[in-house]
């Protein structure tokens, strides 16, 4: 046999082996449902795109320093509607609504809340599952200590410190966590009081988790960000302050408050809003809601919509007749849900 023939033969032999390997990889990928051409075919998750977020000035930036605006959905109270904390629901929101952040709302004092007779280990299990699903889907997730009728966060400060210590210890190595330490202080609770509570909880979180962003509630149902802007918490980084609104109730006057806070350099995060009246019910105001979204975009403020449930009230994103807990169809969506899905 001539030398050249041998070379050609072994070359084509190598090609055959290579071809076989390629075909085997392809079959394996298909069987395991893995992406075949990962670098091209799979668009990355919000977490892969942005990584660890941090606060810079009044804004959130991603790991390459680019400004990020999160679009989120809040659960209703996980004590009332645990069925919506599931991977299919979150995936639908991510893939069809452009949602990159889930807020897990855990009431503290309302019926079966964490500090009012609720099963604490059950509630924590729901939080853990919610964090797990969001993480698997590469989404950001807010652990929300949902004070409401308790008004003053100091009422359950001891429990809050213990709870967030546990969460921070568990999640300190994840890059997608937000800790929201008091949903809506109210009942004339002053910023001074909230600040003292926040300092204790932040200290407990930062003992473990040095980086993930902490959201602090503000006086009068998380509306007085302008007051907070005169005297923010010092000595810690990656702290933001929450502002909440319900579009059919809160209009221009409240946008001015937020604008004043931003102008003074306060990092603001809208961790809850609705397009209904502030009761969560009554009329919805899409026009005002659109004005709010434009305002938030202009100021690079992240926003999270209340709420993913089928409760018979106008803020719910699902119709009360909807029985699906994931893979929602247009026919499952309330007017608020249809509107929010279309927000880009
Ligand atoms: C409302 C729920 C409602 C529930 C009530 C409990 O929509 O189903 O019965 O809480 O008291 C908030 C609160 C949020 C409220 C929401 C609407 O953070 O818990 O949810 N809202 O009233 N602040 C302003 C409005």
Coordinates of C-alpha atoms and ligand atoms in Angstrom, one line a residue:
X1 CA 0.0 0.0 0.0
X2 CA 1.3 3.4 -0.9
X3 CA 2.0 5.8 2.0
X4 CA -0.5 8.4 0.7
X5 CA -3.4 5.9 0.6
X6 CA -2.7 4.9 4.2
X7 CA -2.7 8.5 5.3
X8 CA -6.0 9.2 3.5
X9 CA -7.6 6.1 5.0
X10 CA -6.7 6.9 8.5
X11 CA -7.8 10.5 8.0
X12 CA -11.2 9.3 6.9
X13 CA -11.2 6.9 9.8
X14 CA -10.7 9.7 12.1
X15 CA -13.6 11.6 10.5
X16 CA -15.8 8.6 11.0
X17 CA -15.0 8.4 14.7
X18 CA -15.5 12.1 15.1
X19 CA -18.8 11.9 13.3
X20 CA -19.8 9.0 15.7
X21 CA -18.9 11.1 18.7
X22 CA -20.8 14.1 17.4
X23 CA -23.9 12.0 16.8
X24 CA -23.6 10.4 20.2
X25 CA -23.4 13.8 21.9
X26 CA -26.4 15.0 19.9
X27 CA -28.4 12.0 21.0
X28 CA -27.4 12.4 24.6
X29 CA -28.3 16.1 24.5
X30 CA -31.7 15.3 23.0
X31 CA -32.3 12.5 25.5
X32 CA -31.3 14.6 28.5
X33 CA -33.1 17.6 27.1
X34 CA -29.8 19.6 27.1
X35 CA -29.2 22.5 24.8
X36 CA -27.5 21.2 21.7
X37 CA -25.7 24.5 20.8
X38 CA -25.6 26.2 24.2
X39 CA -23.5 29.2 23.1
X40 CA -26.1 30.1 20.4
X41 CA -29.5 28.6 21.0
X42 CA -30.1 29.4 24.7
X43 CA -30.7 33.0 25.6
X44 CA -29.4 33.4 29.1
X45 CA -31.5 33.8 32.3
X46 CA -31.7 37.2 34.1
X47 CA -29.2 35.9 36.6
X48 CA -26.8 34.7 34.0
X49 CA -27.0 38.1 32.2
X50 CA -26.7 40.3 35.3
X51 CA -25.1 38.3 38.1
X52 CA -24.7 39.9 41.5
X53 CA -26.6 43.2 41.6
X54 CA -25.4 46.2 43.7
X55 CA -26.5 49.7 44.5
X56 CA -24.7 52.5 42.8
X57 CA -26.0 56.0 43.6
X58 CA -29.8 55.8 43.3
X59 CA -29.7 52.8 40.9
X60 CA -29.1 49.1 40.7
X61 CA -26.3 48.0 38.5
X62 CA -25.3 44.5 37.4
X63 CA -21.9 42.8 37.7
X64 CA -20.6 44.7 34.6
X65 CA -21.8 48.0 36.0
X66 CA -24.8 48.4 33.7
X67 CA -28.0 49.9 35.1
X68 CA -30.7 47.3 35.7
X69 CA -34.5 47.8 36.1
X70 CA -36.2 44.7 37.5
X71 CA -39.8 43.8 36.6
X72 CA -41.3 41.7 39.4
X73 CA -44.4 40.0 40.6
X74 CA -45.3 39.5 44.2
X75 CA -47.1 36.6 45.6
X76 CA -50.1 37.2 47.7
X77 CA -49.6 36.1 51.4
X78 CA -47.9 32.7 51.2
X79 CA -50.1 31.8 54.2
X80 CA -53.2 32.3 52.0
X81 CA -52.1 31.4 48.5
X82 CA -49.1 28.9 48.8
X83 CA -50.2 27.1 45.6
X84 CA -48.8 29.9 43.4
X85 CA -45.3 29.3 44.7
X86 CA -44.4 26.8 42.0
X87 CA -41.8 26.5 39.2
X88 CA -44.3 26.5 36.4
X89 CA -45.9 29.8 37.6
X90 CA -42.5 31.5 37.9
X91 CA -41.4 30.2 34.5
X92 CA -44.5 31.4 32.8
X93 CA -43.9 34.9 34.3
X94 CA -40.3 34.8 33.2
X95 CA -40.8 33.6 29.7
X96 CA -44.1 35.2 28.8
X97 CA -44.3 38.3 30.9
X98 CA -40.7 39.3 31.0
X99 CA -40.6 39.1 34.8
X100 CA -37.1 38.6 36.3
X101 CA -37.9 39.0 40.0
X102 CA -40.3 37.2 42.4
X103 CA -41.4 38.6 45.7
X104 CA -42.4 36.1 48.4
X105 CA -44.7 37.9 50.7
X106 CA -44.8 36.4 54.2
X107 CA -47.3 38.3 56.5
X108 CA -46.2 38.6 60.1
X109 CA -49.5 39.5 61.9
X110 CA -52.4 38.8 59.6
X111 CA -54.3 35.5 59.8
X112 CA -51.8 32.7 60.3
X113 CA -48.9 35.0 59.8
X114 CA -45.4 34.2 61.0
X115 CA -45.8 36.0 64.3
X116 CA -49.6 35.3 64.7
X117 CA -50.0 31.6 65.0
X118 CA -48.9 30.6 61.5
X119 CA -46.8 27.4 61.2
X120 CA -43.3 28.9 61.0
X121 CA -41.6 25.9 59.6
X122 CA -44.2 25.5 56.9
X123 CA -43.9 29.1 56.0
X124 CA -40.1 28.8 55.8
X125 CA -40.5 25.7 53.7
X126 CA -42.6 27.8 51.2
X127 CA -39.9 30.5 51.2
X128 CA -37.2 27.9 50.6
X129 CA -39.1 26.3 47.8
X130 CA -39.8 29.7 46.3
X131 CA -36.1 30.7 46.4
X132 CA -35.2 27.3 44.9
X133 CA -37.6 27.7 42.0
X134 CA -36.5 31.3 41.3
X135 CA -32.8 30.3 41.5
X136 CA -33.3 27.3 39.1
X137 CA -34.9 29.7 36.7
X138 CA -32.2 32.3 37.1
X139 CA -34.5 34.9 38.6
X140 CA -34.1 37.4 41.5
X141 CA -36.1 36.7 44.6
X142 CA -37.3 39.0 47.4
X143 CA -37.8 37.5 50.9
X144 CA -40.5 39.9 52.2
X145 CA -41.2 40.3 56.0
X146 CA -44.7 41.5 55.3
X147 CA -45.7 43.7 58.3
X148 CA -49.0 45.4 57.9
X149 CA -51.5 45.4 60.8
X150 CA -48.5 45.2 63.1
X151 CA -47.7 48.8 62.0
X152 CA -44.5 49.3 64.0
X153 CA -41.8 46.8 62.9
X154 CA -40.3 46.9 66.4
X155 CA -43.3 44.9 67.6
X156 CA -41.8 41.7 66.2
X157 CA -38.1 42.8 66.0
X158 CA -36.8 39.8 67.9
X159 CA -38.5 37.4 65.6
X160 CA -37.4 39.4 62.5
X161 CA -33.7 39.4 63.6
X162 CA -33.8 35.6 64.2
X163 CA -35.6 35.0 60.9
X164 CA -33.3 37.1 58.7
X165 CA -30.2 35.7 60.5
X166 CA -31.4 32.3 59.5
X167 CA -32.1 33.4 55.9
X168 CA -28.8 35.2 55.5
X169 CA -26.9 32.3 56.8
X170 CA -28.6 30.0 54.3
X171 CA -28.5 32.3 51.3
X172 CA -25.3 34.2 51.8
X173 CA -23.6 32.5 48.8
X174 CA -26.4 33.1 46.3
X175 CA -26.3 36.1 44.1
X176 CA -30.1 36.6 43.5
X177 CA -31.5 37.4 46.9
X178 CA -33.1 40.5 48.2
X179 CA -34.1 40.9 51.9
X180 CA -37.2 43.1 52.4
X181 CA -37.2 43.7 56.1
X182 CA -40.5 45.5 56.8
X183 CA -43.2 45.8 54.1
X184 CA -45.2 48.8 55.2
X185 CA -44.6 50.5 58.5
X186 CA -47.7 52.5 59.4
X187 CA -49.7 53.8 62.4
X188 CA -47.5 56.9 62.8
X189 CA -44.4 54.9 63.2
X190 CA -41.6 57.4 62.7
X191 CA -38.5 57.0 60.5
X192 CA -36.4 57.2 63.7
X193 CA -38.1 54.1 65.0
X194 CA -38.0 52.3 61.6
X195 CA -34.3 53.2 61.3
X196 CA -33.5 51.7 64.7
X197 CA -35.3 48.5 63.7
X198 CA -33.6 48.4 60.3
X199 CA -30.2 48.9 61.8
X200 CA -30.7 45.9 64.1
X201 CA -31.9 43.6 61.2
X202 CA -29.3 44.8 58.7
X203 CA -26.6 44.1 61.3
X204 CA -27.9 40.5 61.7
X205 CA -28.0 40.0 57.9
X206 CA -24.6 41.5 57.2
X207 CA -23.0 39.2 59.8
X208 CA -23.4 36.5 57.1
X209 CA -24.5 38.1 53.8
X210 CA -22.2 40.9 52.9
X211 CA -23.6 41.7 49.4
X212 CA -27.2 41.0 48.6
X213 CA -29.4 44.1 48.5
X214 CA -31.5 44.9 51.6
X215 CA -34.9 46.8 51.1
X216 CA -36.0 49.0 54.0
X217 CA -39.6 50.0 54.4
X218 CA -40.4 53.7 54.9
X219 CA -43.1 55.6 57.0
X220 CA -46.8 55.7 56.1
X221 CA -47.2 52.4 54.2
X222 CA -43.8 52.8 52.5
X223 CA -44.5 56.2 51.0
X224 CA -42.4 58.8 52.8
X225 CA -39.1 58.2 50.9
X226 CA -38.7 62.0 50.8
X227 CA -38.4 62.1 54.6
X228 CA -36.0 59.2 54.7
X229 CA -33.8 60.9 52.1
X230 CA -32.9 63.5 54.7
X231 CA -31.5 60.9 57.1
X232 CA -30.7 57.6 55.4
X233 CA -28.9 54.7 57.1
X234 CA -25.2 55.0 57.0
X235 CA -22.3 52.5 57.4
X236 CA -23.7 49.8 55.1
X237 CA -23.7 49.4 51.4
X238 CA -26.4 47.9 49.1
X239 CA -29.3 49.3 51.0
X240 CA -32.4 50.6 49.2
X241 CA -35.7 52.1 50.4
X242 CA -39.1 51.0 49.4
X243 CA -41.9 53.1 47.9
X244 CA -45.4 51.6 47.3
X245 CA -48.2 52.9 45.3
X246 CA -51.7 51.9 44.0
X247 CA -52.3 53.7 40.7
X248 CA -56.0 54.4 41.2
X249 CA -55.3 56.2 44.5
X250 CA -51.7 57.6 44.3
X251 CA -50.9 60.0 41.6
X252 CA -48.8 63.1 40.9
X253 CA -48.3 64.1 44.5
X254 CA -46.6 60.8 45.2
X255 CA -44.4 60.9 42.1
X256 CA -43.2 64.3 43.4
X257 CA -42.3 62.6 46.7
X258 CA -40.3 59.9 44.9
X259 CA -38.6 62.5 42.6
X260 CA -37.6 64.5 45.6
X261 CA -36.1 61.5 47.3
X262 CA -34.2 60.5 44.1
X263 CA -33.0 64.1 43.7
X264 CA -31.6 63.9 47.2
X265 CA -29.7 60.7 46.2
X266 CA -31.9 58.0 47.8
X267 CA -31.9 54.6 46.1
X268 CA -35.6 53.7 45.8
X269 CA -37.2 50.3 45.0
X270 CA -40.9 49.9 44.3
X271 CA -41.2 46.5 45.9
X272 CA -45.0 46.6 45.7
X273 CA -47.5 48.4 43.6
X274 CA -51.0 47.8 42.2
X275 CA -53.1 49.4 39.5
X276 CA -56.2 49.2 41.7
X277 CA -57.2 51.5 44.6
X278 CA -55.0 51.2 47.7
X279 CA -57.6 48.8 49.3
X280 CA -56.5 46.3 46.6
X281 CA -60.0 46.5 45.2
X282 CA -62.3 49.0 43.4
X283 CA -61.4 50.5 40.1
X284 CA -58.2 50.0 38.2
X285 CA -56.5 52.9 36.5
X286 CA -54.4 51.8 33.5
X287 CA -53.7 55.3 32.3
X288 CA -52.2 56.4 35.6
X289 CA -50.4 53.0 35.8
X290 CA -48.7 53.7 32.5
X291 CA -47.7 57.2 33.7
X292 CA -46.1 55.5 36.7
X293 CA -44.2 53.0 34.6
X294 CA -42.8 55.8 32.4
X295 CA -41.8 57.7 35.5
X296 CA -40.1 54.6 37.0
X297 CA -38.3 53.8 33.8
X298 CA -37.1 57.4 33.5
X299 CA -35.6 57.2 37.0
X300 CA -34.4 53.5 36.6
X301 CA -36.5 52.3 39.4
X302 CA -37.4 48.6 39.7
X303 CA -41.0 47.6 40.3
X304 CA -42.9 44.6 41.6
X305 CA -46.7 44.1 41.0
X306 CA -49.1 42.9 43.7
X307 CA -50.2 40.1 43.3
X308 CA -50.2 36.6 41.8
X309 CA -53.5 35.2 43.0
X310 CA -57.1 34.6 41.9
X311 CA -58.6 36.4 44.9
X312 CA -61.7 38.2 44.0
X313 CA -60.3 41.8 44.1
X314 CA -59.1 44.0 41.3
X315 CA -55.4 44.0 42.1
X316 CA -55.2 40.2 41.5
X317 CA -53.4 39.3 38.3
X318 CA -55.6 36.3 37.8
X319 CA -59.3 36.1 37.4
X320 CA -61.2 34.7 40.3
X321 CA -62.6 32.0 38.0
X322 CA -59.1 30.9 37.0
X323 CA -58.0 27.6 38.5
X324 CA -54.6 27.2 36.9
X325 CA -51.6 27.7 39.2
X326 CA -49.0 27.9 36.4
X327 CA -48.8 28.0 32.6
X328 CA -51.4 30.8 32.7
X329 CA -53.4 31.5 29.5
X330 CA -54.8 34.9 28.5
X331 CA -58.2 33.6 29.6
X332 CA -56.8 33.2 33.2
X333 CA -55.7 36.9 33.4
X334 CA -57.7 39.7 35.0
X335 CA -57.6 43.1 33.5
X336 CA -54.7 44.0 35.8
X337 CA -52.9 40.8 34.7
X338 CA -53.4 41.5 31.0
X339 CA -52.1 45.0 31.5
X340 CA -49.0 43.9 33.5
X341 CA -48.1 41.1 31.1
X342 CA -47.9 43.7 28.3
X343 CA -45.6 46.1 30.3
X344 CA -42.3 46.1 28.6
Ligands
LIG1 C1 -54.1 43.1 50.8 C2 -54.6 42.0 50.0 C3 -55.9 41.5 50.6 C4 -55.8 41.1 52.0 C5 -55.1 42.3 52.8 C6 -54.8 41.9 54.2 O1 -54.7 42.4 48.7 O2 -56.4 40.4 49.8 O3 -57.0 40.8 52.6 O4 -54.0 42.8 52.2 O5 -54.9 42.9 55.1 C7 -50.8 46.9 50.8 C8 -50.2 45.8 51.5 C9 -50.8 44.5 51.0 C10 -52.3 44.7 50.7 C11 -52.4 45.7 49.5 C12 -53.9 45.9 49.1 O6 -48.8 45.7 51.4 O7 -50.7 43.5 52.0 O8 -52.8 43.4 50.3 N1 -51.8 46.9 49.9 O9 -54.6 46.4 50.1 N2 -50.3 48.2 50.8 C13 -51.1 49.0 50.1 C14 -52.1 48.2 49.5

